[in-house]
Short mmCIF file of C-alpha atoms and ligand atoms in Angstrom, two decimals:
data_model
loop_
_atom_site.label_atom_id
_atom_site.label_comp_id
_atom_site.label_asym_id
_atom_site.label_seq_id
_atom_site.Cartn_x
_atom_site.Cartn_y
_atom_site.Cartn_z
CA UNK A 1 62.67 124.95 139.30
CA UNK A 2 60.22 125.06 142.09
CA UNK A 3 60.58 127.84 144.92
CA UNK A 4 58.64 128.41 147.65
CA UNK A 5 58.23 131.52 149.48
CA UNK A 6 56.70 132.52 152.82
CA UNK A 7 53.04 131.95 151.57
CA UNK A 8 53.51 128.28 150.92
CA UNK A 9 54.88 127.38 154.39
CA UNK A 10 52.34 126.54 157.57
CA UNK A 11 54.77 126.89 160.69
CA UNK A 12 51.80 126.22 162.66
CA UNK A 13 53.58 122.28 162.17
CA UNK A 14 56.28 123.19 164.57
CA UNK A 15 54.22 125.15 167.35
CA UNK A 16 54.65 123.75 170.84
CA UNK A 17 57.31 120.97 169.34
CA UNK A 18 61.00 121.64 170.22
CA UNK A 19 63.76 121.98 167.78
CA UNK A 20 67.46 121.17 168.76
CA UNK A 21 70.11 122.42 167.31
CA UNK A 22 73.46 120.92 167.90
CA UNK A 23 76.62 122.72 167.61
CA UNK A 24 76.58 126.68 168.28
CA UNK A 25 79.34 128.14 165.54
CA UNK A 26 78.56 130.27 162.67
CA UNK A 27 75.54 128.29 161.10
CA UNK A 28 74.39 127.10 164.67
CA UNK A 29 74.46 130.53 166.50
CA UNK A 30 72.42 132.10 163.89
CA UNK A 31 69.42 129.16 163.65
CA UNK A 32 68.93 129.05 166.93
CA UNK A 33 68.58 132.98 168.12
CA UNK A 34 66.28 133.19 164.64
CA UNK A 35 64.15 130.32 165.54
CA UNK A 36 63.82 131.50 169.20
CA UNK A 37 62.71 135.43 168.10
CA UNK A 38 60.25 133.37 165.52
CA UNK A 39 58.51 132.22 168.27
CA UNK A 40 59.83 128.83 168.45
CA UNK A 41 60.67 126.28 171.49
CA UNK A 42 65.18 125.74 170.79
CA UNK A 43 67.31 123.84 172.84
CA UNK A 44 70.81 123.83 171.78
CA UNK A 45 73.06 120.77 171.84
CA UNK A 46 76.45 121.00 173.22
CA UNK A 47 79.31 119.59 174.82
CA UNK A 48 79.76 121.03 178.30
CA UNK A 49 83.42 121.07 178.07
CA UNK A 50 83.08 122.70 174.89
CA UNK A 51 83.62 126.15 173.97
CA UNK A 52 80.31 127.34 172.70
CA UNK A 53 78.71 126.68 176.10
CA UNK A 54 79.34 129.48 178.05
CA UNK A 55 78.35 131.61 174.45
CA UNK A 56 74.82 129.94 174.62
CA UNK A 57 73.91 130.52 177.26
CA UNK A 58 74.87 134.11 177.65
CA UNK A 59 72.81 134.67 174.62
CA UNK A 60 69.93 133.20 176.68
CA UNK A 61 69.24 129.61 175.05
CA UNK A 62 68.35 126.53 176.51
CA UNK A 63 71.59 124.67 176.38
CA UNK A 64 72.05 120.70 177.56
CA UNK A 65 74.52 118.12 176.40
CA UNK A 66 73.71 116.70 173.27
CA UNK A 67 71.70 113.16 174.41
CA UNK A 68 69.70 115.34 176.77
CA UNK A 69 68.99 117.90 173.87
CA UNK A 70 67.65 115.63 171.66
CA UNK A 71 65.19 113.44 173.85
CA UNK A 72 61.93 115.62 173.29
CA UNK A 73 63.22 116.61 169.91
CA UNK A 74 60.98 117.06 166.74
CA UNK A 75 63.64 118.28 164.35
CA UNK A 76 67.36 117.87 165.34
CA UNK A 77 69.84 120.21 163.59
CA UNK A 78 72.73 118.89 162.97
CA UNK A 79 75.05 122.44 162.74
CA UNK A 80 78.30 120.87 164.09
CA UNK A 81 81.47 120.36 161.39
CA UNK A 82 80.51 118.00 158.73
CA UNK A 83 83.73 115.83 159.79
CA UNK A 84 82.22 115.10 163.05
CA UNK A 85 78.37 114.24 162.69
CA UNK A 86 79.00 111.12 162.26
CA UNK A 87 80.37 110.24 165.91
CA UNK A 88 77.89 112.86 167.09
CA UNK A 89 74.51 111.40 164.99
CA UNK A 90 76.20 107.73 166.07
CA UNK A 91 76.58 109.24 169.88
CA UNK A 92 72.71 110.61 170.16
CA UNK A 93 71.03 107.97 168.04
CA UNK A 94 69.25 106.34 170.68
CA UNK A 95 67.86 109.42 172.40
CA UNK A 96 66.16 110.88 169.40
CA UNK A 97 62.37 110.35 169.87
CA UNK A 98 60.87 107.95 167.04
CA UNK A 99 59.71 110.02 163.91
CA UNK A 100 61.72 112.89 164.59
CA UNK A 101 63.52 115.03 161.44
CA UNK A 102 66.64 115.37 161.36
CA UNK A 103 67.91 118.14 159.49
CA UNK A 104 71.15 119.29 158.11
CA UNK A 105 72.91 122.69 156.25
CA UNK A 106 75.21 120.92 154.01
CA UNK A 107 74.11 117.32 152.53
CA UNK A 108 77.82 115.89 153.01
CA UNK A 109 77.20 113.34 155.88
CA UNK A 110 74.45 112.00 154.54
CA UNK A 111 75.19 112.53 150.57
CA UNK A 112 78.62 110.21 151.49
CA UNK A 113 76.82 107.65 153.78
CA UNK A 114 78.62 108.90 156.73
CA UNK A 115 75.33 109.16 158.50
CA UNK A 116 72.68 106.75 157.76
CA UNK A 117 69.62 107.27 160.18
CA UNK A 118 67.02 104.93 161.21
CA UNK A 119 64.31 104.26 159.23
CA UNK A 120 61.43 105.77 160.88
CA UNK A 121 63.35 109.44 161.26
CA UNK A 122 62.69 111.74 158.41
CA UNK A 123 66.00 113.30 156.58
CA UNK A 124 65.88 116.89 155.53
CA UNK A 125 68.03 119.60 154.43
CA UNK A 126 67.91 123.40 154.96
CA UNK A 127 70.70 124.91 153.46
CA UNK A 128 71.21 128.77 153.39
CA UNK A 129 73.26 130.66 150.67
CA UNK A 130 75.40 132.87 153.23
CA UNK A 131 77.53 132.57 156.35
CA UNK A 132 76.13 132.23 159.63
CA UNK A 133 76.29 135.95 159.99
CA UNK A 134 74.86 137.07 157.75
CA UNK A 135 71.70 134.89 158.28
CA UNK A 136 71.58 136.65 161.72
CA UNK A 137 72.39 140.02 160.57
CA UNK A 138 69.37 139.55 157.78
CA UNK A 139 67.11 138.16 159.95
CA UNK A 140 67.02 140.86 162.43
CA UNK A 141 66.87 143.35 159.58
CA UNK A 142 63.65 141.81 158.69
CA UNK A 143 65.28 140.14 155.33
CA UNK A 144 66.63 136.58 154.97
CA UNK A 145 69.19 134.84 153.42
CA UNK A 146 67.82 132.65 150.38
CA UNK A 147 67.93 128.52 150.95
CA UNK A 148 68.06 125.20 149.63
CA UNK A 149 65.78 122.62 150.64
CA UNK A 150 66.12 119.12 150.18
CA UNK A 151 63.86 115.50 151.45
CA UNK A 152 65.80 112.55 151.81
CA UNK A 153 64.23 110.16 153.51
CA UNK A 154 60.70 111.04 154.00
CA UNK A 155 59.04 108.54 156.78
CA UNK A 156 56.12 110.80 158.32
CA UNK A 157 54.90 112.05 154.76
CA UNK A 158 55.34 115.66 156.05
CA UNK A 159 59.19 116.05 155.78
CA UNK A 160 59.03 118.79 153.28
CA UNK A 161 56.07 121.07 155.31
CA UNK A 162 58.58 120.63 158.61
CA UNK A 163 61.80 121.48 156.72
CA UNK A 164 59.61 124.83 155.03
CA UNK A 165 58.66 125.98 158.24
CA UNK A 166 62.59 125.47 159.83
CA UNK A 167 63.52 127.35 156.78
CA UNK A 168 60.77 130.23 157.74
CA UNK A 169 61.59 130.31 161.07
CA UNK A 170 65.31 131.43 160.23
CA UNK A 171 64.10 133.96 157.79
CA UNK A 172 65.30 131.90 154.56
CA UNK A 173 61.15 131.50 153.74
CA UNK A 174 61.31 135.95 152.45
CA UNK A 175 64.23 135.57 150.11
CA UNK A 176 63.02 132.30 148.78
CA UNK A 177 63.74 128.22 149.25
CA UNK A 178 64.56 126.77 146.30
CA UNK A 179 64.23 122.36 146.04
CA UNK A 180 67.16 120.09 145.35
CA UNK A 181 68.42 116.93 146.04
CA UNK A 182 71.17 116.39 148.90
CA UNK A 183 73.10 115.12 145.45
CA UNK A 184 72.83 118.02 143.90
CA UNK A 185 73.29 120.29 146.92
CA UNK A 186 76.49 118.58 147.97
CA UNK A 187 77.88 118.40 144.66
CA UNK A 188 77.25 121.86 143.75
CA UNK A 189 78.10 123.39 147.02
CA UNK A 190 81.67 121.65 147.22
CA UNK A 191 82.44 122.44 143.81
CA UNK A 192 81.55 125.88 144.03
CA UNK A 193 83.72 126.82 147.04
CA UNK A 194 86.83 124.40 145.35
CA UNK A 195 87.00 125.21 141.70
CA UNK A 196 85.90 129.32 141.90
CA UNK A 197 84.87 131.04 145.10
CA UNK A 198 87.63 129.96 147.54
CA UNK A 199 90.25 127.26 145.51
CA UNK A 200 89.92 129.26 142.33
CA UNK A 201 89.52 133.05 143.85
CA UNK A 202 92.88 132.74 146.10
CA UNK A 203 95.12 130.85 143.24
CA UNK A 204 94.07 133.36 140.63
CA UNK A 205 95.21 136.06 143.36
CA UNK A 206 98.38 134.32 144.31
CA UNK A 207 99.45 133.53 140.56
CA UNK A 208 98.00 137.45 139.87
CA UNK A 209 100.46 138.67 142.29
CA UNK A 210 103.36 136.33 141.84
CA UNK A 211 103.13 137.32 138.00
CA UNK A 212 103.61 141.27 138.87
CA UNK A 213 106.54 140.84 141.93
CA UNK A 214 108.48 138.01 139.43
CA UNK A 215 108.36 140.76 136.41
CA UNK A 216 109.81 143.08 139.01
CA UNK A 217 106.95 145.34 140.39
CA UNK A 218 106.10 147.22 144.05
CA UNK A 219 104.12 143.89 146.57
CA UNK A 220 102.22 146.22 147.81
CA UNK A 221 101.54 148.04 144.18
CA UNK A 222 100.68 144.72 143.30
CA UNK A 223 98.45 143.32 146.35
CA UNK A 224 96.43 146.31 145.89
CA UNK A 225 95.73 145.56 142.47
CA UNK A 226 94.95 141.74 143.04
CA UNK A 227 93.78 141.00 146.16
CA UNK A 228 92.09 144.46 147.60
CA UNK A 229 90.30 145.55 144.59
CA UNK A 230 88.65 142.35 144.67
CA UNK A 231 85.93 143.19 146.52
CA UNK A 232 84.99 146.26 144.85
CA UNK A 233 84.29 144.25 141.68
CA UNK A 234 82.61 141.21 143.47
CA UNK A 235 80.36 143.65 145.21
CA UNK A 236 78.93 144.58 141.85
CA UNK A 237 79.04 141.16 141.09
CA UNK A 238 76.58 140.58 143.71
CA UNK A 239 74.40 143.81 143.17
CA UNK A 240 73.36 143.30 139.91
CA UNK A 241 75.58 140.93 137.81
CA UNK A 242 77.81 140.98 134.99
CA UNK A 243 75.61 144.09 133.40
CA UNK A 244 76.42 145.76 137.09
CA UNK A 245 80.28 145.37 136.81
CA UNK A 246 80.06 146.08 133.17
CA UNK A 247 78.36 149.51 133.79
CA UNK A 248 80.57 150.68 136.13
CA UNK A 249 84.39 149.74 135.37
CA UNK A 250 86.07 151.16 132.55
CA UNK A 251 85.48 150.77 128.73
CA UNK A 252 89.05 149.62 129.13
CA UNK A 253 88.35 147.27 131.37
CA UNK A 254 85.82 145.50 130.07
CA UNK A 255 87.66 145.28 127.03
CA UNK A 256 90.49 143.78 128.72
CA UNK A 257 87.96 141.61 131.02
CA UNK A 258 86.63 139.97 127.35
CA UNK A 259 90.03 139.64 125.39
CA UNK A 260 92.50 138.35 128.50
CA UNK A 261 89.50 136.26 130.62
CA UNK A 262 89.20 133.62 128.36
CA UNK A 263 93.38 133.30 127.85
CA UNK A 264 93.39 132.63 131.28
CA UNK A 265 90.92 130.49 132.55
CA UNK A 266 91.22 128.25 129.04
CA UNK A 267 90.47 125.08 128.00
CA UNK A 268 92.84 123.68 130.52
CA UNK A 269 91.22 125.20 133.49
CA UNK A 270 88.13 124.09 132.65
CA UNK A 271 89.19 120.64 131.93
CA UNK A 272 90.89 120.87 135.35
CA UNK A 273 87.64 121.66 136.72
CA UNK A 274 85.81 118.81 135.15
CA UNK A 275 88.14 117.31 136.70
CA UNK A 276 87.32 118.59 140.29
CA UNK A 277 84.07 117.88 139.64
CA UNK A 278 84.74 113.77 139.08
CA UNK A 279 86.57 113.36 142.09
CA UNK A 280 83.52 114.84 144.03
CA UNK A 281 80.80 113.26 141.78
CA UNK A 282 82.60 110.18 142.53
CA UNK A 283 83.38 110.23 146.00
CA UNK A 284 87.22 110.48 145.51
CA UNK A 285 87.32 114.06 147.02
CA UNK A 286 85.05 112.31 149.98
CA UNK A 287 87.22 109.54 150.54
CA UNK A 288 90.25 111.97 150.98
CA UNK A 289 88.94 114.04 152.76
CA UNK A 290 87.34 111.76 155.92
CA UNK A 291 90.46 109.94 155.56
CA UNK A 292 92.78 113.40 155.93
CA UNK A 293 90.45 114.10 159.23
CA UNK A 294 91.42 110.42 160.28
CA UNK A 295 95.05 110.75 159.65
CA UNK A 296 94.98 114.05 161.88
CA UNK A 297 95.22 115.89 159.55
CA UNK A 298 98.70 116.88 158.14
CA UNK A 299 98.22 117.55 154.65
CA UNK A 300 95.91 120.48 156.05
CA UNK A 301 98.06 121.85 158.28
CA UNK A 302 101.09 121.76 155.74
CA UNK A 303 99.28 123.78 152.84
CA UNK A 304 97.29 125.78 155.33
CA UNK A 305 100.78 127.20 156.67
CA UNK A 306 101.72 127.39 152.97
CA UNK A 307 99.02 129.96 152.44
CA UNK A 308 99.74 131.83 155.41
CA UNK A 309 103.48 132.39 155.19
CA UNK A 310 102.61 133.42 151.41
CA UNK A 311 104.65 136.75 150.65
CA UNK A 312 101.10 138.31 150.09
CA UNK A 313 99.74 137.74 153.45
CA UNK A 314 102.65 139.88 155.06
CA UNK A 315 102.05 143.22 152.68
CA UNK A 316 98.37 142.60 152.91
CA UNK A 317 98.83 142.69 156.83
CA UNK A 318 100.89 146.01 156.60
CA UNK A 319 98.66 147.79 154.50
CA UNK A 320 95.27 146.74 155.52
CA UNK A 321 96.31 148.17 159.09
CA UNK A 322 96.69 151.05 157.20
CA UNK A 323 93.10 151.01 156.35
CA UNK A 324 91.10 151.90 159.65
CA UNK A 325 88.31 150.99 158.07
CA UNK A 326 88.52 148.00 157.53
CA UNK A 327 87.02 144.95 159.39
CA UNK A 328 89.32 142.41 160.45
P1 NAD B 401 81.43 125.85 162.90
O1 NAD B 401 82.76 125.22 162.79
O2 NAD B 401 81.31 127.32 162.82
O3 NAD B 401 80.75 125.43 164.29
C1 NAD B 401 80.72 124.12 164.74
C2 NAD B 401 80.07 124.01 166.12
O4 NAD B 401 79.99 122.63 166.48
C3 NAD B 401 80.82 124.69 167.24
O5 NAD B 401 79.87 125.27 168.11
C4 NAD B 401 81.51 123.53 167.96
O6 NAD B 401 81.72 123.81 169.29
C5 NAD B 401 80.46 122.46 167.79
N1 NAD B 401 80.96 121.09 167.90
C6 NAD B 401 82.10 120.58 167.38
N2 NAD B 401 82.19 119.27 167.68
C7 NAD B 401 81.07 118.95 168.40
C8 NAD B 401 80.58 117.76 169.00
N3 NAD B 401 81.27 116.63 168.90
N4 NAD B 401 79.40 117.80 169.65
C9 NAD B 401 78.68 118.95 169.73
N5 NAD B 401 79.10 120.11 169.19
C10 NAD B 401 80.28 120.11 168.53
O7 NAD B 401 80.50 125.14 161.82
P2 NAD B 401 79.62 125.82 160.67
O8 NAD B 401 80.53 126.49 159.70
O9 NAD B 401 78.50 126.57 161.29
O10 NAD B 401 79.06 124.53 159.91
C11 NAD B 401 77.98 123.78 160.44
C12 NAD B 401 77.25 123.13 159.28
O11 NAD B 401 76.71 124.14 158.44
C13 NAD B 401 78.14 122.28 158.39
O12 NAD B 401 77.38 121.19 157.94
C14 NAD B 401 78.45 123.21 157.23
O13 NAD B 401 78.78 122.52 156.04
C15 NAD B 401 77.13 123.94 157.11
N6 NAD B 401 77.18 125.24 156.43
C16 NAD B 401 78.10 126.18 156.80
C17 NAD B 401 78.11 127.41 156.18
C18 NAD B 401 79.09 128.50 156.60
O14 NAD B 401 79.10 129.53 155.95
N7 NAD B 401 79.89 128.36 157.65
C19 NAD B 401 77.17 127.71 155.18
C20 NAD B 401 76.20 126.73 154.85
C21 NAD B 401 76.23 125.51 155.49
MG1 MG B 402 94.27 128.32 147.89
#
């Protein structure tokens, strides 16, 4: 494994050269305001129709539409949603500057051959482990929000030194930037959020809670015990591990965590997520999914109104307004 930290990165290589960054949502908002307080020259990319325009520029950016935001680009950012950098990289093409790097936060447009740049641009990744917020919010408490970094087409020689010092110059550099491949990064990063942290956390909640209501138990008795208490125990998660959680739940819960666990993600869950993992190894999940986005989506919209007429999302609105503090 190799990591590099802030020592290893020279961010002298970006001084005086602008860096673009098109698209200003969660991931883009965060790059840009950290690259600007690092000292560095950002112009952010955007459609003036759009409705991150009025947004960047309040926060005090240098915002043009995208052809003019590329022109005297060194590194262009491509922060927009994955579905639509292709049209976008296919719309700026000829205004990025020859030998530029363009650089991405998720390897899917490139990984799948939706984009595939010019030969003299280099192709790197900078991808960091967190939500756009919380890259800000770390940041400006003088932290940062570990990355991956990834080369994938390497034309000036210096593609890894440029992506170090983007990943410095968001803050990623003090927690660490660990190498991979866009393969690997893609791969990974879709299975992750499909098979356990948001496909896998929210069935095992809605099965969790349709178990307790079906054998005749209180919704809100039961939403409590599967979908709030969640967070208490990934929190630990987070902190400090399994040793973390382990310390500080019950004996009988940890008991009941190592007997029941394994009966119910079994065999037949983890076949099913070898399974998830072929379709996405193998482009299947790809194809689908551009194709979905193409179609205008309706398969989306369906199940995403499934979720959200879910019996669970009505008791979880009641009593979370019970809860002043929470966060909505
Ligand atoms: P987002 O949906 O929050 O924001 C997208 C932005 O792109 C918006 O400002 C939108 O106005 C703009 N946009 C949309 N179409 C555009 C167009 N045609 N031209 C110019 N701008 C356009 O996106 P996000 O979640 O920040 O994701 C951006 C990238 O970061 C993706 O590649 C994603 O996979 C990656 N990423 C996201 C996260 C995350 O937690 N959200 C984490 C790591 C990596
Ligand atoms: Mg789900």
């Amino acid at each position: 494994m190799q990591m590099y930290s802030e020592a290893d990165v020279d961010i002298t290589c970006l001084a005086e050269r602008q860096i673009t960054i098109l698209g200003y949502g969660s991931q883009g908002r965060a790059h840009a305001l950290n690259l600007k307080d690092s000292g560095f020259n950002v112009v952010v990319g955007l459609r003036a129709s759009g409705a991150s325009w009025d947004k960047a520029k309040a926060d005090g950016l240098n915002v043009m539409e995208p052809n003019a935001a590329v022109k005297d680009a060194t590194i262009v950012m491509f922060l927009t949603p994955d579905m639509v950098q292709k049209a976008l990289y296919q719309s700026v093409v000829d205004d990025i500057p020859q030998g530029a790097t363009l650089m991405f936060a998720h390897g899917f447009a490139i990984h799948y051959k939706q984009v595939e740049p010019r030969s003299d641009l280099n192709v790197a990744l900078i991808a960091p482990k967190g939500p756009g917020g919380l890259v800000r919010r770390q940041y400006e408490d003088g932290h940062g929000v570990p990355c991956l970094v990834a080369v994938n087409q390497d034309a000036s020689g210096d593609a890894l030194k440029i992506a170090l010092a983007y990943a410095a110059g968001i803050g990623g550099a003090r927690a660490g930037v660990i190498e991979t491949t866009f393969a690997e990064e893609t791969e990974t990063d879709l299975f992750g959020e499909q098979a356990v942290l948001c496909g896998g956390a929210t069935e095992l909640i809605v099965a969790g809670f349709e178990t307790l209501v079906e054998a005749g138990y209180q919704p809100e008795v039961a939403y409590y015990e599967v979908m709030h208490e969640l967070k208490l125990i990934v929190d630990l998660l987070h902190e400090g591990g399994l040793k973390k959680m382990h310390k500080f739940i019950s004996d009988t819960a940890a008991w009941g965590d190592m007997i029941s666990g394994p009966r119910v993600v079994d065999a037949a869950s983890r076949a099913a997520m070898k399974d998830v993992l072929n379709d996405i190894q193998d482009g299947t999940f790809a194809r689908n999914w551009i194709a979905e986005n193409e179609n205008g989506m309706p398969e989306f919209k369906r199940m995403m109104q499934t979720d959200l007429d879910h019996p669970i999302e009505k008791v979880g609105q009641d009593l979370r307004g019970r809860m002043d503090w929470l966060e909505e």
